[in-house]
């Protein structure tokens, strides 16, 4: 059904609106509606469905831990990070990134991509101190990975820009 969103969305919407689903089925329904809305760049509905789905999955996990779906929760956190960043709500995007990182084990390869994305949000916020700190962490912890090399490259470029700015008449490039 996720490969045929145009056909599935009306079904998901009718189930959602009918109000007959239990909490677990409603969480999954909202999850799929959020994904489809995000694909269509409908940020308002994507956010609303994703946030509600995340809350439901959290309640399910708290009530019956054996039914917890951590894959859906991390997916929703990633989506909410994307949605809020796209909407210019950068502080909120950072909050979702932090929650996402907290769910990932230390050795999970996704950590470096989430940390790199976090660094890019810091950059958008104009927080160069945290941006450099995140990039330095990536380049030191993951030096031989794609994200490690990207972080190292960005740090080098930043260093060159700062050095070159010394020779600019106004002190910046």
PDB file of C-alpha atoms in Angstrom:
ATOM      1  CA  UNK A   1       0.000   0.000   0.000  1.00  0.00           C
ATOM      2  CA  UNK A   2       2.882   2.419   0.569  1.00  0.00           C
ATOM      3  CA  UNK A   3       3.982   1.995  -3.047  1.00  0.00           C
ATOM      4  CA  UNK A   4       0.502   2.899  -4.208  1.00  0.00           C
ATOM      5  CA  UNK A   5      -0.180   5.932  -2.057  1.00  0.00           C
ATOM      6  CA  UNK A   6      -2.723   7.475  -4.403  1.00  0.00           C
ATOM      7  CA  UNK A   7      -4.881   4.381  -4.078  1.00  0.00           C
ATOM      8  CA  UNK A   8      -4.230   3.817  -0.365  1.00  0.00           C
ATOM      9  CA  UNK A   9      -4.743   7.352   0.956  1.00  0.00           C
ATOM     10  CA  UNK A  10      -8.532   7.412   0.499  1.00  0.00           C
ATOM     11  CA  UNK A  11      -8.767   4.132   2.391  1.00  0.00           C
ATOM     12  CA  UNK A  12      -6.521   5.389   5.205  1.00  0.00           C
ATOM     13  CA  UNK A  13      -8.474   8.655   5.381  1.00  0.00           C
ATOM     14  CA  UNK A  14     -11.834   6.865   5.569  1.00  0.00           C
ATOM     15  CA  UNK A  15     -10.540   4.623   8.371  1.00  0.00           C
ATOM     16  CA  UNK A  16      -9.114   7.648  10.168  1.00  0.00           C
ATOM     17  CA  UNK A  17     -12.343   9.641   9.874  1.00  0.00           C
ATOM     18  CA  UNK A  18     -14.613   6.727  10.786  1.00  0.00           C
ATOM     19  CA  UNK A  19     -13.316   6.742  14.367  1.00  0.00           C
ATOM     20  CA  UNK A  20     -13.620   2.968  14.659  1.00  0.00           C
ATOM     21  CA  UNK A  21      -9.941   2.062  14.960  1.00  0.00           C
ATOM     22  CA  UNK A  22      -8.253   1.147  18.215  1.00  0.00           C
ATOM     23  CA  UNK A  23      -5.248   3.135  19.413  1.00  0.00           C
ATOM     24  CA  UNK A  24      -2.664   0.907  17.717  1.00  0.00           C
ATOM     25  CA  UNK A  25      -4.398   0.877  14.337  1.00  0.00           C
ATOM     26  CA  UNK A  26      -4.944   4.628  14.569  1.00  0.00           C
ATOM     27  CA  UNK A  27      -1.209   5.137  15.215  1.00  0.00           C
ATOM     28  CA  UNK A  28      -0.354   3.176  12.064  1.00  0.00           C
ATOM     29  CA  UNK A  29      -3.052   4.929  10.044  1.00  0.00           C
ATOM     30  CA  UNK A  30      -1.720   8.341  11.048  1.00  0.00           C
ATOM     31  CA  UNK A  31       1.812   7.144  10.322  1.00  0.00           C
ATOM     32  CA  UNK A  32       0.920   6.299   6.718  1.00  0.00           C
ATOM     33  CA  UNK A  33      -1.132   9.470   6.257  1.00  0.00           C
ATOM     34  CA  UNK A  34       1.819  11.504   7.539  1.00  0.00           C
ATOM     35  CA  UNK A  35       4.179   9.800   5.080  1.00  0.00           C
ATOM     36  CA  UNK A  36       1.872  10.472   2.145  1.00  0.00           C
ATOM     37  CA  UNK A  37       1.313  14.103   3.163  1.00  0.00           C
ATOM     38  CA  UNK A  38       5.067  14.575   3.483  1.00  0.00           C
ATOM     39  CA  UNK A  39       5.631  13.118   0.000  1.00  0.00           C
ATOM     40  CA  UNK A  40       3.178  15.700  -1.339  1.00  0.00           C
ATOM     41  CA  UNK A  41       4.939  18.486   0.614  1.00  0.00           C
ATOM     42  CA  UNK A  42       1.745  19.097   2.599  1.00  0.00           C
ATOM     43  CA  UNK A  43       3.671  20.157   5.685  1.00  0.00           C
ATOM     44  CA  UNK A  44       0.646  21.065   7.801  1.00  0.00           C
ATOM     45  CA  UNK A  45      -1.054  17.665   7.491  1.00  0.00           C
ATOM     46  CA  UNK A  46       2.264  15.814   7.556  1.00  0.00           C
ATOM     47  CA  UNK A  47       3.109  17.509  10.848  1.00  0.00           C
ATOM     48  CA  UNK A  48      -0.344  16.985  12.365  1.00  0.00           C
ATOM     49  CA  UNK A  49      -0.527  13.286  11.477  1.00  0.00           C
ATOM     50  CA  UNK A  50       3.112  12.592  12.402  1.00  0.00           C
ATOM     51  CA  UNK A  51       2.854  14.327  15.781  1.00  0.00           C
ATOM     52  CA  UNK A  52      -0.378  12.529  16.639  1.00  0.00           C
ATOM     53  CA  UNK A  53       1.031   9.184  15.504  1.00  0.00           C
ATOM     54  CA  UNK A  54       4.196   9.745  17.543  1.00  0.00           C
ATOM     55  CA  UNK A  55       2.110  10.502  20.639  1.00  0.00           C
ATOM     56  CA  UNK A  56       0.024   7.368  20.118  1.00  0.00           C
ATOM     57  CA  UNK A  57       3.102   5.158  19.642  1.00  0.00           C
ATOM     58  CA  UNK A  58       4.588   6.640  22.836  1.00  0.00           C
ATOM     59  CA  UNK A  59       1.376   5.886  24.764  1.00  0.00           C
ATOM     60  CA  UNK A  60       1.301   2.326  23.395  1.00  0.00           C
ATOM     61  CA  UNK A  61       4.955   1.765  24.360  1.00  0.00           C
ATOM     62  CA  UNK A  62       4.319   3.087  27.853  1.00  0.00           C
ATOM     63  CA  UNK A  63       1.185   1.013  28.349  1.00  0.00           C
ATOM     64  CA  UNK A  64       2.384  -2.232  26.703  1.00  0.00           C
ATOM     65  CA  UNK A  65       6.141  -2.192  26.050  1.00  0.00           C
ATOM     66  CA  UNK A  66       6.024  -5.458  24.085  1.00  0.00           C
ATOM     67  CA  UNK A  67       3.920  -3.668  21.452  1.00  0.00           C
ATOM     68  CA  UNK A  68       6.333  -0.749  21.103  1.00  0.00           C
ATOM     69  CA  UNK A  69       7.367  -0.039  17.518  1.00  0.00           C
ATOM     70  CA  UNK A  70      10.673   1.791  17.833  1.00  0.00           C
ATOM     71  CA  UNK A  71      11.221   1.715  14.059  1.00  0.00           C
ATOM     72  CA  UNK A  72       8.055   3.754  13.512  1.00  0.00           C
ATOM     73  CA  UNK A  73       8.980   6.117  16.336  1.00  0.00           C
ATOM     74  CA  UNK A  74      12.444   6.827  14.916  1.00  0.00           C
ATOM     75  CA  UNK A  75      10.959   7.191  11.446  1.00  0.00           C
ATOM     76  CA  UNK A  76       8.432   9.708  12.788  1.00  0.00           C
ATOM     77  CA  UNK A  77      11.138  11.643  14.618  1.00  0.00           C
ATOM     78  CA  UNK A  78      13.127  11.845  11.380  1.00  0.00           C
ATOM     79  CA  UNK A  79      10.045  12.975   9.487  1.00  0.00           C
ATOM     80  CA  UNK A  80       9.191  15.585  12.091  1.00  0.00           C
ATOM     81  CA  UNK A  81      12.774  16.830  11.951  1.00  0.00           C
ATOM     82  CA  UNK A  82      12.432  17.206   8.152  1.00  0.00           C
ATOM     83  CA  UNK A  83       8.997  18.789   8.324  1.00  0.00           C
ATOM     84  CA  UNK A  84       9.880  21.356  10.966  1.00  0.00           C
ATOM     85  CA  UNK A  85      13.180  22.202   9.271  1.00  0.00           C
ATOM     86  CA  UNK A  86      11.356  22.712   5.957  1.00  0.00           C
ATOM     87  CA  UNK A  87       8.844  24.939   7.739  1.00  0.00           C
ATOM     88  CA  UNK A  88      11.671  27.054   9.186  1.00  0.00           C
ATOM     89  CA  UNK A  89      10.977  25.894  12.742  1.00  0.00           C
ATOM     90  CA  UNK A  90      14.620  25.170  13.404  1.00  0.00           C
ATOM     91  CA  UNK A  91      14.525  24.995  17.203  1.00  0.00           C
ATOM     92  CA  UNK A  92      11.781  22.405  16.982  1.00  0.00           C
ATOM     93  CA  UNK A  93      13.758  20.501  14.322  1.00  0.00           C
ATOM     94  CA  UNK A  94      16.704  20.418  16.750  1.00  0.00           C
ATOM     95  CA  UNK A  95      14.424  19.043  19.478  1.00  0.00           C
ATOM     96  CA  UNK A  96      13.309  16.197  17.227  1.00  0.00           C
ATOM     97  CA  UNK A  97      16.915  15.529  16.207  1.00  0.00           C
ATOM     98  CA  UNK A  98      17.906  15.306  19.874  1.00  0.00           C
ATOM     99  CA  UNK A  99      15.080  12.855  20.620  1.00  0.00           C
ATOM    100  CA  UNK A 100      16.057  10.823  17.557  1.00  0.00           C
ATOM    101  CA  UNK A 101      19.704  10.637  18.694  1.00  0.00           C
ATOM    102  CA  UNK A 102      18.615   9.536  22.167  1.00  0.00           C
ATOM    103  CA  UNK A 103      16.822   6.539  20.662  1.00  0.00           C
ATOM    104  CA  UNK A 104      19.773   5.362  18.584  1.00  0.00           C
ATOM    105  CA  UNK A 105      22.358   3.026  20.114  1.00  0.00           C
ATOM    106  CA  UNK A 106      25.912   4.419  20.217  1.00  0.00           C
ATOM    107  CA  UNK A 107      27.065   2.089  17.454  1.00  0.00           C
ATOM    108  CA  UNK A 108      24.122   2.734  15.107  1.00  0.00           C
ATOM    109  CA  UNK A 109      25.387   4.059  11.748  1.00  0.00           C
ATOM    110  CA  UNK A 110      22.382   6.404  11.567  1.00  0.00           C
ATOM    111  CA  UNK A 111      23.893   8.495  14.368  1.00  0.00           C
ATOM    112  CA  UNK A 112      26.405  10.103  12.034  1.00  0.00           C
ATOM    113  CA  UNK A 113      23.750  11.103   9.489  1.00  0.00           C
ATOM    114  CA  UNK A 114      21.468  12.560  12.170  1.00  0.00           C
ATOM    115  CA  UNK A 115      24.405  14.411  13.721  1.00  0.00           C
ATOM    116  CA  UNK A 116      25.385  15.773  10.306  1.00  0.00           C
ATOM    117  CA  UNK A 117      21.820  16.948   9.694  1.00  0.00           C
ATOM    118  CA  UNK A 118      21.841  18.535  13.135  1.00  0.00           C
ATOM    119  CA  UNK A 119      25.001  20.404  12.199  1.00  0.00           C
ATOM    120  CA  UNK A 120      23.280  21.756   9.086  1.00  0.00           C
ATOM    121  CA  UNK A 121      20.362  23.003  11.177  1.00  0.00           C
ATOM    122  CA  UNK A 122      22.835  24.751  13.500  1.00  0.00           C
ATOM    123  CA  UNK A 123      24.346  26.368  10.421  1.00  0.00           C
ATOM    124  CA  UNK A 124      20.917  27.583   9.260  1.00  0.00           C
ATOM    125  CA  UNK A 125      20.379  29.027  12.728  1.00  0.00           C
ATOM    126  CA  UNK A 126      23.658  30.913  12.462  1.00  0.00           C
ATOM    127  CA  UNK A 127      25.036  28.961  15.421  1.00  0.00           C
ATOM    128  CA  UNK A 128      28.543  28.427  14.047  1.00  0.00           C
ATOM    129  CA  UNK A 129      29.945  27.304  17.408  1.00  0.00           C
ATOM    130  CA  UNK A 130      27.536  24.331  17.647  1.00  0.00           C
ATOM    131  CA  UNK A 131      27.865  23.715  13.894  1.00  0.00           C
ATOM    132  CA  UNK A 132      31.662  23.359  14.206  1.00  0.00           C
ATOM    133  CA  UNK A 133      31.293  21.278  17.373  1.00  0.00           C
ATOM    134  CA  UNK A 134      28.950  18.802  15.648  1.00  0.00           C
ATOM    135  CA  UNK A 135      31.156  18.588  12.549  1.00  0.00           C
ATOM    136  CA  UNK A 136      34.257  18.070  14.689  1.00  0.00           C
ATOM    137  CA  UNK A 137      32.534  15.241  16.557  1.00  0.00           C
ATOM    138  CA  UNK A 138      31.588  13.561  13.265  1.00  0.00           C
ATOM    139  CA  UNK A 139      35.041  13.958  11.752  1.00  0.00           C
ATOM    140  CA  UNK A 140      36.703  12.542  14.874  1.00  0.00           C
ATOM    141  CA  UNK A 141      34.286   9.680  15.594  1.00  0.00           C
ATOM    142  CA  UNK A 142      33.662   8.626  11.997  1.00  0.00           C
ATOM    143  CA  UNK A 143      36.743   9.732  10.009  1.00  0.00           C
ATOM    144  CA  UNK A 144      36.574   7.067   7.302  1.00  0.00           C
ATOM    145  CA  UNK A 145      32.869   7.332   6.549  1.00  0.00           C
ATOM    146  CA  UNK A 146      30.978   9.456   4.056  1.00  0.00           C
ATOM    147  CA  UNK A 147      29.735  11.799   6.804  1.00  0.00           C
ATOM    148  CA  UNK A 148      33.153  11.941   8.426  1.00  0.00           C
ATOM    149  CA  UNK A 149      34.722  13.058   5.159  1.00  0.00           C
ATOM    150  CA  UNK A 150      31.902  15.560   4.538  1.00  0.00           C
ATOM    151  CA  UNK A 151      32.367  17.031   8.007  1.00  0.00           C
ATOM    152  CA  UNK A 152      36.127  17.268   7.564  1.00  0.00           C
ATOM    153  CA  UNK A 153      35.657  18.944   4.196  1.00  0.00           C
ATOM    154  CA  UNK A 154      33.214  21.507   5.618  1.00  0.00           C
ATOM    155  CA  UNK A 155      35.553  22.289   8.497  1.00  0.00           C
ATOM    156  CA  UNK A 156      38.473  22.771   6.096  1.00  0.00           C
ATOM    157  CA  UNK A 157      36.375  25.030   3.890  1.00  0.00           C
ATOM    158  CA  UNK A 158      35.321  27.056   6.908  1.00  0.00           C
ATOM    159  CA  UNK A 159      38.938  27.373   8.023  1.00  0.00           C
ATOM    160  CA  UNK A 160      40.007  28.577   4.580  1.00  0.00           C
ATOM    161  CA  UNK A 161      37.187  31.119   4.515  1.00  0.00           C
ATOM    162  CA  UNK A 162      38.165  32.476   7.914  1.00  0.00           C
ATOM    163  CA  UNK A 163      41.816  32.713   6.868  1.00  0.00           C
ATOM    164  CA  UNK A 164      40.927  34.441   3.612  1.00  0.00           C
ATOM    165  CA  UNK A 165      38.664  36.898   5.463  1.00  0.00           C
ATOM    166  CA  UNK A 166      41.755  38.291   7.190  1.00  0.00           C
ATOM    167  CA  UNK A 167      42.856  39.694   3.839  1.00  0.00           C
ATOM    168  CA  UNK A 168      39.502  41.239   2.955  1.00  0.00           C
ATOM    169  CA  UNK A 169      39.205  45.008   3.437  1.00  0.00           C
ATOM    170  CA  UNK A 170      36.054  44.507   5.513  1.00  0.00           C
ATOM    171  CA  UNK A 171      37.325  41.442   7.387  1.00  0.00           C
ATOM    172  CA  UNK A 172      34.835  38.990   5.938  1.00  0.00           C
ATOM    173  CA  UNK A 173      34.025  37.256   2.688  1.00  0.00           C
TER     174      UNK A 173
END
